[in-house]
XYZ file of C-alpha atoms in Angstrom:
519
model
C 79.984 120.131 76.112
C 79.552 122.124 79.786
C 78.012 119.684 82.788
C 75.524 121.430 84.845
C 76.105 122.180 88.277
C 73.104 122.389 91.213
C 73.320 125.938 93.031
C 75.025 124.242 95.670
C 77.545 123.340 94.009
C 78.153 126.580 92.196
C 77.836 128.345 95.997
C 80.244 125.390 96.936
C 82.728 126.473 94.035
C 82.321 130.364 95.462
C 83.489 129.726 99.027
C 86.328 127.463 98.076
C 87.587 129.760 95.474
C 88.608 132.560 98.491
C 90.924 130.661 100.117
C 91.924 132.219 103.289
C 87.866 132.686 104.368
C 87.325 128.868 103.072
C 90.036 127.779 105.688
C 89.427 129.964 108.182
C 85.381 129.076 108.162
C 85.776 125.182 108.035
C 84.758 124.793 111.678
C 81.588 126.373 111.013
C 80.578 124.349 107.772
C 78.641 120.918 108.892
C 80.207 117.766 108.201
C 77.239 116.673 105.039
C 78.688 119.622 102.857
C 82.614 118.489 103.330
C 82.195 115.795 100.204
C 80.392 118.942 98.084
C 83.442 121.230 99.304
C 85.896 118.770 98.319
C 84.751 117.824 94.810
C 84.213 121.798 94.330
C 88.046 122.536 95.428
C 89.400 119.448 93.333
C 87.634 120.865 90.512
C 89.123 124.621 90.971
C 92.849 122.808 92.364
C 92.238 124.647 95.568
C 94.961 123.080 97.076
C 95.828 124.394 100.853
C 91.699 123.991 100.786
C 92.194 120.408 99.839
C 94.212 119.495 102.639
C 92.227 121.804 105.478
C 89.107 119.548 104.353
C 91.112 116.467 104.678
C 92.765 117.438 107.895
C 89.446 118.021 109.638
C 87.799 115.292 107.680
C 84.328 115.002 110.212
C 82.923 111.354 108.413
C 84.148 107.738 109.113
C 84.491 107.472 105.616
C 87.059 109.398 102.704
C 86.486 107.651 99.714
C 87.988 109.750 96.675
C 86.685 108.025 94.122
C 83.133 108.431 94.993
C 83.774 112.159 96.126
C 85.055 113.051 92.617
C 82.783 110.642 90.531
C 79.115 111.360 89.208
C 77.588 113.392 92.128
C 74.314 114.922 92.042
C 75.067 118.115 92.367
C 77.578 118.054 89.745
C 78.042 115.064 87.343
C 81.455 115.365 85.567
C 83.521 112.380 87.016
C 87.118 114.028 88.130
C 88.282 111.063 89.414
C 90.140 111.224 86.001
C 92.222 114.107 86.931
C 95.481 112.521 88.502
C 96.178 116.154 89.520
C 99.620 116.408 91.569
C 98.925 119.388 93.686
C 95.370 117.895 94.430
C 96.808 114.828 95.522
C 99.629 115.570 97.525
C 97.221 117.944 99.212
C 95.065 115.148 99.896
C 97.580 112.887 101.367
C 99.584 115.636 103.363
C 96.002 116.398 105.227
C 95.861 112.823 105.823
C 99.212 112.785 107.458
C 97.976 116.067 109.643
C 94.732 114.410 110.415
C 96.333 112.098 112.481
C 99.098 115.383 113.851
C 96.178 117.798 114.166
C 95.112 118.182 118.243
C 92.639 119.760 119.032
C 90.689 119.294 116.160
C 87.488 121.261 115.749
C 85.457 117.892 114.558
C 85.404 114.572 116.659
C 87.840 112.159 115.027
C 86.030 109.862 113.091
C 88.018 108.740 110.337
C 88.495 105.141 109.944
C 88.784 104.236 106.270
C 90.428 106.382 103.756
C 90.367 104.824 99.968
C 92.637 105.691 97.527
C 91.782 103.270 94.909
C 88.942 105.103 92.890
C 91.867 107.596 90.848
C 92.161 106.537 87.403
C 94.968 107.362 85.400
C 94.560 108.426 82.026
C 96.525 110.110 79.406
C 94.910 113.506 78.797
C 94.673 115.521 81.791
C 92.264 118.542 82.100
C 93.600 119.930 85.346
C 94.830 123.399 84.767
C 98.786 123.064 86.101
C 98.963 119.557 83.910
C 101.154 117.635 86.296
C 100.284 114.372 87.675
C 100.696 112.680 90.092
C 100.832 108.398 89.273
C 100.359 105.393 90.514
C 104.074 104.673 91.427
C 104.468 108.409 93.438
C 101.848 107.819 95.081
C 102.698 104.547 96.315
C 106.185 106.549 97.051
C 104.615 109.448 98.870
C 102.473 107.554 101.034
C 104.883 105.091 102.231
C 107.152 108.272 102.850
C 104.438 110.025 104.579
C 103.813 106.724 107.398
C 107.689 106.721 107.892
C 107.914 110.382 108.663
C 104.615 110.010 111.232
C 106.298 107.379 113.283
C 109.503 109.404 113.624
C 107.132 112.018 114.525
C 105.335 109.705 117.523
C 108.761 108.369 118.645
C 109.233 112.127 120.046
C 108.044 112.930 123.813
C 105.934 115.775 123.126
C 103.448 113.494 120.922
C 99.303 113.915 121.884
C 98.824 110.611 123.822
C 95.372 110.573 121.292
C 97.414 110.278 118.573
C 98.318 106.370 119.219
C 94.263 105.623 119.347
C 93.799 106.834 115.565
C 93.981 103.703 113.525
C 92.916 104.744 109.552
C 93.207 101.788 107.020
C 94.191 103.678 103.835
C 93.441 101.409 100.831
C 95.542 101.631 97.791
C 96.845 100.110 94.705
C 100.556 100.080 95.509
C 103.400 99.965 92.094
C 106.597 98.826 93.548
C 110.065 98.997 91.390
C 113.728 98.675 92.112
C 113.528 102.410 92.777
C 110.973 102.945 95.571
C 110.930 99.004 96.843
C 113.088 99.997 100.187
C 110.844 102.547 101.021
C 107.613 100.445 100.425
C 109.143 97.636 102.606
C 110.152 99.521 105.551
C 106.564 101.397 105.571
C 104.799 97.727 105.239
C 107.234 96.452 108.160
C 106.143 99.256 110.474
C 102.735 99.039 109.638
C 101.319 98.275 112.813
C 102.773 100.816 114.576
C 101.949 103.573 112.257
C 97.953 104.923 112.584
C 97.927 105.126 109.106
C 98.101 101.598 108.137
C 98.090 100.869 104.010
C 96.067 97.955 103.123
C 97.193 96.952 99.270
C 94.265 96.529 97.006
C 95.906 95.901 93.978
C 99.681 95.432 93.838
C 101.846 96.159 90.553
C 105.523 95.186 90.182
C 107.802 95.930 87.690
C 111.568 95.969 87.366
C 111.982 94.029 90.714
C 114.526 90.824 91.277
C 112.787 87.689 92.101
C 113.564 87.531 95.474
C 112.528 91.431 96.432
C 109.210 90.480 94.630
C 108.591 86.966 96.692
C 109.467 89.561 100.219
C 107.053 92.079 99.424
C 104.226 90.603 98.017
C 103.858 88.743 101.399
C 103.807 91.839 103.395
C 101.242 93.395 101.303
C 98.652 90.807 102.696
C 97.779 88.846 99.998
C 94.776 88.002 101.531
C 93.367 91.847 100.490
C 94.623 91.630 97.074
C 91.792 92.089 94.068
C 94.431 92.397 91.412
C 97.827 91.517 91.039
C 100.086 92.691 88.042
C 103.490 91.073 87.851
C 104.997 92.771 84.711
C 108.077 93.696 82.001
C 110.987 93.076 84.234
C 110.540 91.033 86.741
C 111.698 87.728 85.416
C 108.633 85.383 86.726
C 108.468 81.566 85.140
C 106.377 78.833 85.863
C 108.289 77.385 88.456
C 108.565 80.472 90.209
C 104.772 80.873 89.477
C 103.808 77.373 91.151
C 105.963 78.107 94.225
C 103.826 81.693 94.629
C 100.682 79.880 94.704
C 101.739 76.866 97.138
C 102.941 79.121 99.587
C 100.656 82.185 99.471
C 96.977 81.985 98.929
C 94.708 84.900 96.988
C 91.703 84.573 98.028
C 90.275 87.213 96.895
C 92.157 87.855 93.806
C 90.213 88.614 90.483
C 92.639 90.208 87.882
C 96.333 88.299 87.518
C 98.663 89.250 84.997
C 101.952 87.865 84.332
C 105.098 88.576 82.224
C 106.468 87.873 79.407
C 107.621 84.225 78.827
C 105.991 83.012 81.932
C 105.488 79.782 80.319
C 107.031 78.099 77.070
C 105.761 75.228 76.536
C 108.267 74.206 74.029
C 110.812 73.173 76.694
C 108.682 71.529 78.072
C 108.830 68.102 80.287
C 106.571 65.545 82.209
C 107.116 67.506 85.305
C 106.178 70.521 83.848
C 103.165 69.147 82.322
C 102.229 68.195 86.104
C 103.166 71.951 87.127
C 100.712 73.417 84.545
C 98.299 72.052 85.731
C 98.929 72.281 89.108
C 98.777 76.060 88.504
C 95.595 75.726 86.664
C 94.305 74.148 89.814
C 95.318 76.296 92.324
C 93.833 79.613 90.579
C 90.537 77.729 90.534
C 90.654 76.947 93.782
C 91.937 79.529 95.620
C 91.018 83.004 93.350
C 88.031 83.990 92.157
C 89.525 85.458 88.610
C 88.011 87.269 86.343
C 90.540 88.956 84.314
C 93.731 86.857 82.894
C 96.662 88.348 80.867
C 99.206 85.614 79.898
C 100.383 87.197 76.938
C 103.805 86.845 74.989
C 103.649 82.979 76.843
C 104.085 79.837 74.175
C 101.060 78.267 75.392
C 100.279 75.867 72.561
C 98.010 73.400 72.828
C 97.676 74.081 76.454
C 95.602 76.760 77.082
C 92.299 73.951 77.981
C 94.626 73.294 81.204
C 95.483 76.565 82.723
C 92.104 77.794 82.084
C 89.274 74.524 82.767
C 90.064 74.445 86.518
C 88.843 78.060 86.400
C 85.236 78.375 89.225
C 84.279 81.670 88.090
C 83.578 82.903 84.277
C 86.475 84.879 82.766
C 85.438 88.977 81.744
C 88.848 89.587 80.175
C 91.244 87.618 78.179
C 94.481 88.588 76.973
C 96.646 86.077 75.357
C 98.181 87.836 72.689
C 101.205 86.008 70.859
C 100.921 82.432 72.990
C 101.083 80.698 69.734
C 97.418 79.255 70.021
C 96.238 76.668 68.021
C 93.166 75.040 66.596
C 92.557 73.199 69.819
C 93.220 76.259 72.067
C 90.492 78.232 70.248
C 87.883 75.539 70.044
C 88.236 75.236 73.431
C 87.719 79.050 73.950
C 85.037 79.248 71.351
C 83.165 76.166 73.323
C 84.194 77.314 76.839
C 82.103 79.072 79.720
C 84.076 81.488 79.335
C 83.236 82.462 75.655
C 79.795 84.367 76.666
C 80.766 86.110 79.428
C 83.847 87.860 77.595
C 83.830 91.661 77.754
C 87.607 92.056 76.978
C 89.319 90.010 74.518
C 92.755 90.035 73.136
C 94.110 87.925 70.465
C 96.766 90.038 68.782
C 99.955 87.756 67.329
C 97.176 84.996 66.076
C 96.808 84.437 62.334
C 93.021 83.816 63.219
C 91.718 84.292 59.309
C 93.666 81.615 57.674
C 94.614 79.875 60.782
C 91.167 79.063 62.351
C 88.469 81.325 61.147
C 85.478 80.030 61.976
C 86.129 78.800 65.031
C 87.069 82.206 66.029
C 84.055 83.935 64.595
C 82.545 81.326 66.704
C 83.914 82.660 69.965
C 83.255 86.218 68.744
C 79.318 85.046 68.304
C 78.952 83.984 71.916
C 80.320 86.951 73.283
C 78.868 89.417 71.298
C 76.281 90.113 73.511
C 79.011 91.881 76.110
C 81.791 92.131 74.119
C 83.484 95.637 75.203
C 86.952 95.244 74.117
C 88.180 93.610 71.202
C 91.792 93.749 69.780
C 93.432 91.918 66.806
C 97.087 93.600 65.963
C 99.351 91.438 63.644
C 97.041 88.817 63.083
C 97.528 89.217 59.252
C 94.125 90.509 58.490
C 93.949 91.721 54.691
C 91.527 93.244 52.427
C 90.010 90.091 51.324
C 89.328 89.331 55.349
C 87.301 92.594 55.428
C 83.797 91.408 54.504
C 84.158 88.388 56.808
C 85.170 90.514 59.904
C 82.155 92.878 59.399
C 79.863 89.722 59.397
C 81.777 88.759 62.515
C 81.079 91.880 64.376
C 77.979 93.227 63.384
C 76.583 91.445 66.149
C 78.953 93.097 69.092
C 76.687 95.997 69.390
C 78.309 96.655 72.707
C 81.578 97.008 71.333
C 82.835 100.306 72.430
C 86.879 99.999 71.390
C 88.789 98.245 68.712
C 91.855 97.545 68.002
C 93.883 96.169 65.073
C 97.114 97.805 64.182
C 99.664 96.468 62.545
C 97.417 94.164 59.780
C 98.026 94.365 56.207
C 95.241 96.636 55.085
C 94.432 99.232 52.167
C 93.299 102.316 52.859
C 90.085 101.197 50.534
C 89.678 98.238 52.878
C 89.901 100.976 56.061
C 87.457 103.082 54.611
C 85.133 99.770 54.251
C 85.293 99.121 57.313
C 85.026 102.517 58.763
C 81.595 102.466 57.276
C 80.453 99.889 58.739
C 82.116 100.835 62.570
C 79.991 103.622 62.045
C 77.172 101.386 62.635
C 78.257 100.114 66.097
C 76.045 102.344 68.422
C 78.546 102.042 71.329
C 81.879 102.234 69.838
C 84.338 105.065 71.841
C 87.604 104.115 70.793
C 89.302 102.725 67.272
C 93.104 102.171 66.543
C 93.727 101.486 63.034
C 96.850 100.592 61.496
C 98.801 102.737 58.631
C 97.549 101.746 55.256
C 99.543 98.765 53.530
C 100.030 101.341 50.928
C 101.713 104.051 52.585
C 104.163 101.750 53.006
C 107.092 100.845 50.325
C 106.080 98.027 47.649
C 107.346 94.612 49.096
C 107.192 95.679 52.959
C 106.439 92.220 54.551
C 104.206 91.948 58.068
C 104.373 91.927 61.005
C 106.501 95.372 60.272
C 109.852 95.069 62.281
C 110.536 98.791 64.331
C 112.967 99.890 62.255
C 110.458 100.267 58.884
C 107.536 101.570 60.865
C 108.212 104.428 60.875
C 109.331 104.567 57.213
C 105.845 105.142 55.320
C 104.608 108.204 53.226
C 103.446 110.347 56.086
C 101.212 112.904 54.085
C 99.491 110.157 52.417
C 98.683 108.793 55.950
C 97.250 112.140 56.840
C 94.820 112.253 54.120
C 93.551 109.247 54.410
C 92.802 109.741 58.184
C 91.435 112.590 57.278
C 89.235 110.494 54.982
C 88.657 107.868 57.854
C 87.740 110.821 60.175
C 85.243 112.275 57.521
C 83.294 108.774 57.305
C 83.164 109.242 60.990
C 81.787 113.168 60.840
C 79.263 112.400 58.101
C 77.792 109.368 60.298
C 77.718 111.785 63.204
C 79.943 109.759 65.025
C 82.145 113.080 66.108
C 81.897 110.861 69.678
C 84.363 107.913 68.323
C 88.375 108.776 68.751
C 90.208 107.358 65.572
C 93.963 106.917 65.985
C 97.444 105.118 65.096
C 99.731 104.522 68.027
C 102.507 103.505 66.295
C 104.244 102.127 69.405
C 101.197 100.951 71.119
C 98.509 101.773 73.299
C 99.181 104.756 76.309
C 100.257 102.771 79.517
C 100.631 105.094 82.485
C 102.455 103.049 84.688
C 104.788 102.588 81.953
C 104.858 106.634 81.072
C 105.453 107.245 84.746
C 108.575 104.594 85.548
C 110.047 105.145 81.437
C 113.180 106.040 82.904
C 113.890 103.410 85.371
C 112.989 100.947 82.634
C 115.093 102.617 80.311
C 117.893 102.764 82.730
C 117.622 98.852 83.329
C 117.515 97.699 79.783
C 120.461 99.933 79.045
C 122.433 97.956 82.101
C 120.842 94.458 80.815
C 122.374 94.879 77.386
C 125.693 96.322 78.886
C 125.866 92.688 81.163
C 125.038 91.163 78.147
C 127.728 92.515 75.766
C 130.206 92.033 78.619
C 129.803 88.612 78.548
C 130.041 87.843 75.398
C 133.082 89.767 75.286
C 134.634 87.324 77.981
C 133.378 84.852 76.002
C 134.962 85.630 72.810
C 138.183 86.889 74.541
C 138.258 83.144 76.496
C 137.974 81.541 72.976
C 140.977 83.580 71.633
């Protein structure tokens, strides 16, 4: 559906579409028209014009999220377009803003906010080439270091040293770009473009390097911290982190798998867990917490009860929660505020059905996203599930992959899902009757694709027909067999793959060495 454009926006498009004329005429353009021209240039992917607009930016603030978001002249949100050519032009434009002397405009820019860009799976830009968070981190760091080299030259304009721009960005660091980012952060005070890290993601990074770089980011500014996958952060390291660094503005925390394992707990570990919960409550303002694939049986209350702010997002998937944990969640002050909840990997319908539905009932007025993957939800549970979901009128996303449901049960469930007015995204499992008889759940990766694809396609068409007949074309229904799209993982999958192969090789070598010693 086409989005309406104002006459001002149509005129702006016409102006920027003639690249040569637009670049020559920028000095005659009123400062308050720059935001309009920027969005028009971004829509038309006019990289050279974008570069010149940023290079000559006449305003105090450059906020890419606001500039590309819904505006009066053109309501379509373009912040979902991580177009490589456009974003590269923005970054080189910032570099040349510092170097451009003389400029037709007084240099007023103080803040360049790059955090509003949203990385999504489907790109609508013509070039189809994206610049993800990792590459943005890499490029900004490189530009900052290039600027410092230039500033050391004798012919540099003295006015350049007076420029100071805070560049707000969400950093993504792995082993491959670590050294470059460290150098840029170490030399931040000397550079006119000052990297201000608002969110930090670490993956495939040695623990020592993670501890070093997190201190360089200025943790007092951090709003979001993601430590994922190949960072071997365990409970004792987490306690050390929280004891040595304060995160006063942190609202979102993601921890890697196996951070906690209560099966190995000693009395010291119990004290350590209590201390971590206390630190999270005292020095953070957490509203989002992801602690998936840790073993936290019977300890959820100890970890979450010290929090002073209610959680809006909680991911405790595959955490081996017991009835006491679920009872705490259902009765805690977090329950009424949960907008996103992931309880995947728990047999909710058999272990604690009434407690789970109590939790669902308490969060129903605000719940937007619910994930119940590999929860052993069977045909006999569907009516109960429908009853529990009925009050969740604000639900936008429901994911329930990996559950042993028949095609008939899925049709019954989809008929109900059509009644949820805000629903936009559904991830449903391959029907059980598409797999060979005797398949066991959860299905291992080797067997995941061994189903009757023709039968699945037929069922998927029927499910989409149910949506269509209820005028719910707005709902996207899919079966991503290996999990939902993750932009960060997608961007760095080559590096992560190489790391996994290396790790596997090291394990084999150790195993071979042990065998040789035995023989």
